[in-house]
Amino acid sequence: MTNPANHPQRFSLNYELHARPPEALSIPEQASYLALATDPSNRQAEYECIVELCTRYGVTSPAPELNHFKVDLGTFRLKWERRAECSSYTFFRQGDVGDPFAQPVITSVPQDWLEGLPGQVLVAAHVALRPAPAEPSSNEELASLFEGNPLVGSRVGDGVASVRADFRIHADGFSRFLIEDVSLTPRQAGRMVQRLLEIETYLMRALLTLPVARATLPVLADADLQLAALINEMAAVKSEDEPALLDRLTRLAAVVESTISSTLGRICAARAYQELVERRLADLREVRVEGVQTLREFVERRLLPAMSTCETVARLQDSLSERISRASELLRTRVDIALQRQNQSLLSTAARRAKLQLRLQETVEGLSVAAVSYYVVGLVGYAAKAVKAAGAPVNPEIVTGIAIPIVVVVAALGVRHIRQLVQRAAS
């Protein structure tokens, strides 16, 4: 059987359907997680690091085009994922330990290999999964695992497990999550770990926009003051000063548009990450534990003000852009009207000059006719006198009088013909 040709992206899209599957985890389990901010230029270096690690442990390396990879290296398991703006490395180790954070999985990973990873650490977290004790631990007992920090948490998955976290970076540079299993399946445990780590990663990605928004606010505030001053000047500005005012307004518009171009992408990304955080929080299906703030409450109380700042910047940018556009249109209209008035004045002056030139031309033409006629009539008179002197019966005065109207008419017609030829040549 011959099948139709495959779409060129069929297999890559199918691959994406199965990208980043959660790890099946058998409790007790530990995980250490690194999310490194990278750019496309680091992709080859990332792949080479993965190949180096696989070579060290004698396992098969992934294909260069893959964006996620899982491998069991004996002392730990690695799950690597490449995203648009960061790459994540999750190290798993199965087994029971007394203190869940005393010997994290990351200590089993070659340190020289970790130091060679490209990118900058955005998120680092330890996750410990252990069976829930018969008697629930008190908040004070659990806080001792987090260096006494205030905890947030809840029962998740409608009660199949409980989660505690402090969302603080500890002395080793990692935050901590503790999951106590009540009735988790291995797949549920893997999804739970993945959701918690994604919440912190997407939260940090969204918060990266906050410093940009804070730095942009003073620029927008200054632009707002400048715009208000320019609008006030527009009410009293003289016509000859309007082009200079329009130039200042155009420069201000360039400043505002520059801030929009430098922040719009980050703000749009922050919105997308905020939506992902909210989805992951909803997927946890939290049930409140008395005396403990839920993960949703903690995250939203920190994330929403930051996002409000970003949205404020976006609204200010849109408002300033619209107001500057309206002011520019108004001022440009005034400048155009002034230019039209100037053009009308110039046209009127040109018309007056044209009339004067026409009158002068007519005067010159009349004088030209008179001068030509005078000289021609004089020549006719001299000719008549010469004929009389030769003995012909001619009266020079009569001949001269008869020649005058004839010469004048011919001279006038000749000057008119010359003028018509010049006008046709000019057109």
Coordinates of C-alpha atoms in Angstrom, one line a residue:
M1 CA 0.0 0.0 0.0
T2 CA 1.3 3.4 -1.0
N3 CA 0.5 6.2 1.5
P4 CA 0.3 9.9 0.6
A5 CA 3.4 12.0 1.3
N6 CA 3.9 13.0 4.9
H7 CA 3.7 16.7 5.9
P8 CA 7.3 17.9 6.5
Q9 CA 6.5 18.8 10.1
R10 CA 4.3 15.8 11.0
F11 CA 6.9 13.9 13.0
S12 CA 8.4 16.9 14.8
L13 CA 4.9 18.0 15.9
N14 CA 4.1 14.5 17.1
Y15 CA 7.3 14.6 19.0
E16 CA 6.1 17.8 20.7
L17 CA 2.9 16.0 21.8
H18 CA 5.1 13.8 24.0
A19 CA 7.7 16.4 25.0
R20 CA 8.5 16.9 28.7
P21 CA 6.6 13.9 30.2
P22 CA 6.6 13.7 34.0
E23 CA 9.0 11.2 35.6
A24 CA 7.4 8.3 37.4
L25 CA 8.7 8.5 41.0
S26 CA 8.7 5.8 43.6
I27 CA 8.6 7.3 47.1
P28 CA 10.9 8.0 49.0
E29 CA 12.6 10.1 46.3
Q30 CA 14.8 13.2 46.0
A31 CA 15.3 15.6 43.2
S32 CA 17.5 18.6 42.6
Y33 CA 16.5 21.1 39.9
L34 CA 18.4 23.7 37.9
A35 CA 16.8 26.2 35.5
L36 CA 19.5 28.1 33.6
A37 CA 18.7 31.2 31.5
T38 CA 20.3 30.8 28.1
D39 CA 20.1 32.1 24.6
P40 CA 20.2 30.3 21.2
S41 CA 24.0 30.7 21.0
N42 CA 24.4 28.3 23.9
R43 CA 22.5 25.4 22.4
Q44 CA 25.6 23.7 21.0
A45 CA 27.4 24.1 24.3
E46 CA 24.4 22.6 26.1
Y47 CA 24.4 19.6 23.8
E48 CA 28.1 19.1 24.2
C49 CA 27.7 19.1 28.0
I50 CA 25.0 16.4 27.8
V51 CA 27.2 14.3 25.5
E52 CA 30.2 14.7 27.9
L53 CA 28.1 13.5 30.9
C54 CA 26.8 10.5 28.9
T55 CA 30.4 9.7 27.8
R56 CA 31.6 9.8 31.4
Y57 CA 29.0 7.2 32.5
G58 CA 29.2 5.1 29.4
V59 CA 25.6 5.6 28.1
T60 CA 24.3 6.6 24.7
S61 CA 24.1 10.3 24.0
P62 CA 20.9 11.9 22.6
A63 CA 20.5 13.0 19.0
P64 CA 21.5 16.7 18.4
E65 CA 18.0 17.8 17.4
L66 CA 16.3 16.6 20.6
N67 CA 14.9 19.2 23.1
H68 CA 14.5 16.8 26.0
F69 CA 16.3 13.8 27.2
K70 CA 16.2 11.3 30.1
V71 CA 18.9 8.9 31.2
D72 CA 19.7 6.7 34.2
L73 CA 23.4 7.2 35.2
G74 CA 23.4 4.8 38.1
T75 CA 24.0 7.1 41.1
F76 CA 21.3 9.5 39.8
R77 CA 18.9 10.0 36.9
L78 CA 19.0 13.1 34.7
K79 CA 16.1 14.7 32.9
W80 CA 17.1 17.6 30.6
E81 CA 14.7 19.9 28.9
R82 CA 15.3 22.8 26.6
R83 CA 12.8 25.6 26.5
A84 CA 12.6 28.9 24.6
E85 CA 14.4 31.0 27.2
C86 CA 15.9 28.5 29.6
S87 CA 17.1 25.0 29.9
S88 CA 16.3 22.8 32.9
Y89 CA 18.3 19.9 34.5
T90 CA 16.5 17.7 37.0
F91 CA 18.5 15.1 38.9
F92 CA 16.6 12.3 40.7
R93 CA 17.7 9.7 43.3
Q94 CA 15.5 7.1 44.8
G95 CA 15.9 6.0 48.4
D96 CA 15.1 6.9 52.0
V97 CA 17.1 9.5 53.9
G98 CA 16.8 10.9 57.4
D99 CA 17.1 14.6 56.8
P100 CA 15.5 15.2 53.3
F101 CA 17.8 18.1 52.5
A102 CA 21.0 17.1 54.2
Q103 CA 22.4 15.2 51.2
P104 CA 20.6 16.4 48.1
V105 CA 21.0 14.7 44.7
I106 CA 23.1 17.5 43.3
T107 CA 26.0 16.4 45.6
S108 CA 26.2 13.1 43.5
V109 CA 26.6 15.0 40.2
P110 CA 30.2 15.8 39.1
Q111 CA 30.9 19.3 40.3
D112 CA 33.3 20.2 37.4
W113 CA 30.5 19.2 35.0
L114 CA 28.0 21.5 36.8
E115 CA 30.4 24.4 36.7
G116 CA 30.7 24.0 32.9
L117 CA 27.0 24.3 32.2
P118 CA 26.2 27.3 30.0
G119 CA 23.8 30.0 31.2
Q120 CA 22.9 31.6 34.4
V121 CA 21.0 30.0 37.3
L122 CA 17.4 31.3 37.4
V123 CA 15.9 28.7 39.6
A124 CA 17.5 26.1 41.8
A125 CA 15.4 23.8 44.1
H126 CA 15.6 20.6 46.1
V127 CA 12.5 18.4 46.3
A128 CA 12.1 15.7 48.8
L129 CA 9.2 13.1 48.6
R130 CA 8.6 10.9 51.7
P131 CA 5.7 9.0 53.1
A132 CA 3.4 11.0 55.3
P133 CA 3.9 10.1 59.0
A134 CA 1.1 8.4 60.9
E135 CA 0.8 11.5 63.1
P136 CA 0.9 14.7 61.0
S137 CA 4.1 16.8 61.8
S138 CA 3.6 20.1 63.5
N139 CA 4.4 23.3 61.6
E140 CA 7.3 23.8 64.0
E141 CA 8.8 20.4 63.1
L142 CA 8.4 21.0 59.4
A143 CA 9.9 24.5 59.7
S144 CA 13.1 23.0 61.2
L145 CA 13.7 21.4 57.8
F146 CA 13.6 24.9 56.3
E147 CA 15.9 26.6 58.7
G148 CA 13.0 27.9 60.7
N149 CA 11.5 30.0 57.8
P150 CA 7.8 30.6 57.7
L151 CA 6.2 27.9 55.5
V152 CA 3.4 27.9 52.9
G153 CA 1.7 24.7 51.8
S154 CA -1.5 22.7 51.6
R155 CA -2.9 19.3 50.9
V156 CA -2.8 18.9 47.1
G157 CA -4.5 16.6 44.6
D158 CA -7.7 16.7 46.7
G159 CA -5.7 15.3 49.7
V160 CA -3.4 12.6 48.1
A161 CA -0.3 14.5 49.4
S162 CA 0.8 17.5 51.3
V163 CA 3.3 20.1 50.2
R164 CA 5.5 22.5 52.3
A165 CA 7.8 25.2 50.9
D166 CA 9.3 28.5 52.0
F167 CA 10.2 30.0 48.5
R168 CA 13.6 31.2 50.0
I169 CA 17.1 30.7 48.6
H170 CA 19.0 28.8 51.3
A171 CA 22.8 28.9 52.0
D172 CA 23.5 26.3 49.3
G173 CA 21.7 28.5 46.7
F174 CA 18.6 26.2 46.5
S175 CA 15.0 26.6 47.6
R176 CA 13.2 23.6 49.1
F177 CA 10.0 21.7 48.6
L178 CA 8.8 18.9 50.8
I179 CA 6.1 16.5 49.6
E180 CA 4.5 14.0 52.0
D181 CA 2.8 11.2 50.3
V182 CA -0.6 10.0 51.4
S183 CA -1.8 8.0 48.3
L184 CA 0.2 9.2 45.3
T185 CA 0.8 6.9 42.4
P186 CA 4.2 7.1 40.7
R187 CA 2.8 9.2 37.8
Q188 CA 1.0 11.5 40.2
A189 CA 4.2 12.0 42.2
G190 CA 6.1 12.9 39.0
R191 CA 3.4 15.3 37.9
M192 CA 3.3 16.9 41.4
V193 CA 7.1 17.5 41.3
Q194 CA 6.9 18.8 37.8
R195 CA 4.1 21.3 38.6
L196 CA 5.9 22.6 41.7
L197 CA 9.1 23.2 39.8
E198 CA 7.3 24.8 36.9
I199 CA 5.4 27.1 39.2
E200 CA 8.7 28.5 40.6
T201 CA 10.3 28.6 37.1
Y202 CA 7.4 30.4 35.5
L203 CA 7.1 32.7 38.5
M204 CA 10.7 33.8 38.2
R205 CA 10.3 34.2 34.4
A206 CA 7.3 36.5 35.0
L207 CA 9.1 38.5 37.7
L208 CA 12.0 39.1 35.4
T209 CA 9.9 41.8 33.8
L210 CA 9.4 43.7 37.1
P211 CA 12.9 45.4 37.1
V212 CA 12.3 46.5 33.5
A213 CA 8.9 47.9 34.4
R214 CA 10.3 49.8 37.4
A215 CA 13.1 51.3 35.4
T216 CA 10.6 52.4 32.7
L217 CA 8.2 54.1 35.1
P218 CA 10.4 57.2 35.7
V219 CA 11.0 57.6 32.0
L220 CA 7.3 57.5 31.3
A221 CA 6.6 59.9 34.2
D222 CA 9.1 62.4 32.8
A223 CA 7.6 62.0 29.3
D224 CA 4.2 62.7 30.7
L225 CA 5.4 65.9 32.3
Q226 CA 7.0 67.0 29.0
L227 CA 3.9 66.2 27.1
A228 CA 1.8 68.3 29.5
A229 CA 4.2 71.2 29.1
L230 CA 4.2 70.9 25.3
I231 CA 0.4 70.9 25.2
N232 CA 0.2 74.0 27.4
E233 CA 2.7 75.7 25.1
M234 CA 0.5 74.8 22.1
A235 CA -2.2 77.1 23.4
A236 CA 0.0 80.2 23.3
V237 CA 2.7 79.4 20.7
K238 CA 3.1 81.8 17.8
S239 CA 2.8 80.5 14.2
E240 CA 6.5 80.9 13.5
D241 CA 7.4 78.8 16.6
E242 CA 5.0 75.9 15.8
P243 CA 7.5 73.9 13.7
A244 CA 10.1 73.9 16.5
L245 CA 7.3 72.7 18.9
L246 CA 6.4 70.0 16.5
D247 CA 10.0 68.8 16.4
R248 CA 10.1 68.6 20.2
L249 CA 6.9 66.6 20.2
T250 CA 8.3 64.2 17.6
R251 CA 11.4 63.7 19.7
L252 CA 9.2 62.9 22.7
A253 CA 7.2 60.4 20.6
A254 CA 10.5 58.7 19.7
V255 CA 11.4 58.3 23.4
V256 CA 8.0 56.8 24.2
E257 CA 8.1 54.4 21.2
S258 CA 11.6 53.3 22.2
T259 CA 10.3 52.3 25.7
I260 CA 7.5 50.4 24.1
S261 CA 9.8 48.5 21.7
S262 CA 12.1 47.6 24.6
T263 CA 9.4 46.4 27.0
L264 CA 6.5 45.1 25.0
G265 CA 8.1 41.7 24.4
R266 CA 8.9 41.3 28.1
I267 CA 5.4 42.4 29.2
C268 CA 3.7 40.0 26.8
A269 CA 6.0 37.2 28.0
A270 CA 5.2 38.0 31.6
R271 CA 1.5 37.8 30.9
A272 CA 2.0 34.4 29.3
Y273 CA 4.1 33.1 32.3
Q274 CA 1.5 34.5 34.7
E275 CA -1.2 32.5 32.9
L276 CA 1.0 29.3 33.1
V277 CA 1.6 29.9 36.9
E278 CA -2.2 30.2 37.4
R279 CA -2.8 27.0 35.5
R280 CA -0.2 25.0 37.4
L281 CA -1.6 26.3 40.7
A282 CA -5.1 25.3 39.6
D283 CA -3.8 21.8 38.7
L284 CA -2.6 21.3 42.3
R285 CA -6.2 21.3 43.5
E286 CA -5.2 22.7 46.9
V287 CA -7.0 22.0 50.2
R288 CA -6.1 24.5 53.0
V289 CA -4.2 23.3 56.1
E290 CA -5.1 25.3 59.2
G291 CA -2.5 27.9 60.1
V292 CA -0.6 27.7 56.8
Q293 CA -0.9 30.0 53.8
T294 CA -1.6 28.1 50.6
L295 CA 0.8 28.1 47.7
R296 CA -1.8 30.0 45.6
E297 CA -2.2 32.7 48.2
F298 CA 1.6 33.1 48.6
V299 CA 2.3 33.2 44.9
E300 CA -0.6 35.5 43.9
R301 CA 0.2 38.0 46.7
R302 CA 3.7 38.3 45.3
L303 CA 3.0 37.9 41.6
L304 CA -0.1 40.1 41.2
P305 CA 1.5 43.3 42.4
A306 CA 4.4 42.8 40.1
M307 CA 2.1 42.1 37.2
S308 CA 0.0 45.2 38.1
T309 CA 3.2 47.3 37.8
C310 CA 3.9 45.8 34.4
E311 CA 0.3 46.4 33.3
T312 CA 0.6 50.0 34.6
V313 CA 3.6 50.5 32.4
A314 CA 1.8 49.0 29.4
R315 CA -1.2 51.3 30.0
L316 CA 1.0 54.4 30.5
Q317 CA 2.8 53.6 27.3
D318 CA -0.4 53.2 25.3
S319 CA -1.9 56.3 26.8
L320 CA 1.2 58.5 26.2
S321 CA 1.5 57.2 22.6
E322 CA -2.2 58.0 21.9
R323 CA -1.9 61.5 23.5
I324 CA 1.3 62.3 21.7
S325 CA -0.3 61.2 18.4
R326 CA -3.4 63.4 19.0
A327 CA -1.2 66.4 20.0
S328 CA 1.0 65.8 16.9
E329 CA -2.0 65.7 14.6
L330 CA -3.3 68.9 16.1
L331 CA 0.0 70.7 15.9
R332 CA 0.7 69.4 12.4
T333 CA -2.7 70.7 11.3
R334 CA -1.9 74.1 12.7
V335 CA 1.5 74.1 10.9
D336 CA -0.2 73.0 7.7
I337 CA -2.8 75.8 8.0
A338 CA 0.0 78.4 8.6
L339 CA 1.9 77.0 5.6
Q340 CA -1.3 77.3 3.5
R341 CA -1.7 80.9 4.6
Q342 CA 1.9 81.6 3.7
N343 CA 1.4 79.9 0.3
Q344 CA -1.7 82.0 -0.3
S345 CA 0.2 85.1 0.5
L346 CA 3.0 84.1 -1.8
L347 CA 0.6 83.3 -4.6
S348 CA -1.2 86.6 -4.2
T349 CA 2.1 88.5 -4.3
A350 CA 3.1 86.5 -7.4
A351 CA -0.2 87.3 -9.0
R352 CA 0.3 91.0 -8.4
R353 CA 3.8 90.8 -9.8
A354 CA 2.5 89.0 -12.8
K355 CA -0.1 91.7 -13.4
L356 CA 2.5 94.4 -13.1
Q357 CA 4.8 92.5 -15.5
L358 CA 1.9 92.2 -18.0
R359 CA 1.2 95.9 -17.8
L360 CA 4.9 96.7 -18.2
Q361 CA 5.1 94.3 -21.1
E362 CA 2.1 95.9 -22.7
T363 CA 3.7 99.3 -22.2
V364 CA 6.9 98.1 -23.6
E365 CA 5.1 96.6 -26.6
G366 CA 3.3 99.9 -27.2
L367 CA 6.6 101.9 -27.0
S368 CA 8.2 99.3 -29.3
V369 CA 5.4 99.8 -31.9
A370 CA 5.7 103.6 -31.7
A371 CA 9.5 103.4 -32.0
V372 CA 9.5 101.0 -34.9
S373 CA 6.7 103.0 -36.6
Y374 CA 8.6 106.2 -36.2
Y375 CA 11.8 104.9 -37.8
V376 CA 10.0 103.1 -40.6
V377 CA 7.8 106.2 -41.4
G378 CA 11.0 108.3 -41.4
L379 CA 12.6 105.9 -43.9
V380 CA 9.5 106.1 -46.1
G381 CA 9.7 109.9 -46.0
Y382 CA 13.3 109.9 -47.0
A383 CA 12.5 107.5 -49.8
A384 CA 9.7 109.8 -51.1
K385 CA 12.0 112.8 -51.0
A386 CA 14.6 110.9 -53.0
V387 CA 12.0 110.0 -55.6
K388 CA 10.8 113.6 -55.9
A389 CA 14.4 114.8 -56.2
A390 CA 14.8 112.4 -59.1
G391 CA 12.1 114.3 -61.0
A392 CA 9.1 112.1 -60.2
P393 CA 5.8 114.0 -59.4
V394 CA 5.6 112.8 -55.8
N395 CA 4.6 114.8 -52.7
P396 CA 6.8 113.4 -49.8
E397 CA 4.4 114.8 -47.1
I398 CA 1.4 112.9 -48.6
V399 CA 3.4 109.7 -48.9
T400 CA 4.6 110.0 -45.3
G401 CA 1.0 110.6 -44.1
I402 CA -0.4 107.6 -46.0
A403 CA 2.5 105.4 -44.7
I404 CA 1.9 106.2 -41.0
P405 CA -1.3 104.1 -40.3
I406 CA 0.0 101.3 -42.5
V407 CA 3.3 101.1 -40.7
V408 CA 1.7 101.3 -37.3
V409 CA -0.7 98.4 -38.0
V410 CA 2.1 96.2 -39.5
A411 CA 4.4 96.9 -36.5
A412 CA 1.7 96.1 -34.0
L413 CA 0.9 92.8 -35.8
G414 CA 4.5 91.9 -35.9
V415 CA 5.1 92.5 -32.2
R416 CA 2.0 90.5 -31.4
H417 CA 3.1 87.6 -33.5
I418 CA 6.5 87.6 -31.8
R419 CA 4.9 87.5 -28.4
Q420 CA 2.7 84.5 -29.3
L421 CA 5.7 82.6 -30.6
V422 CA 7.6 83.3 -27.3
Q423 CA 4.5 82.1 -25.2
R424 CA 4.2 78.9 -27.2
A425 CA 7.9 78.2 -26.8
A426 CA 7.6 78.8 -23.0
S427 CA 4.6 76.4 -22.6

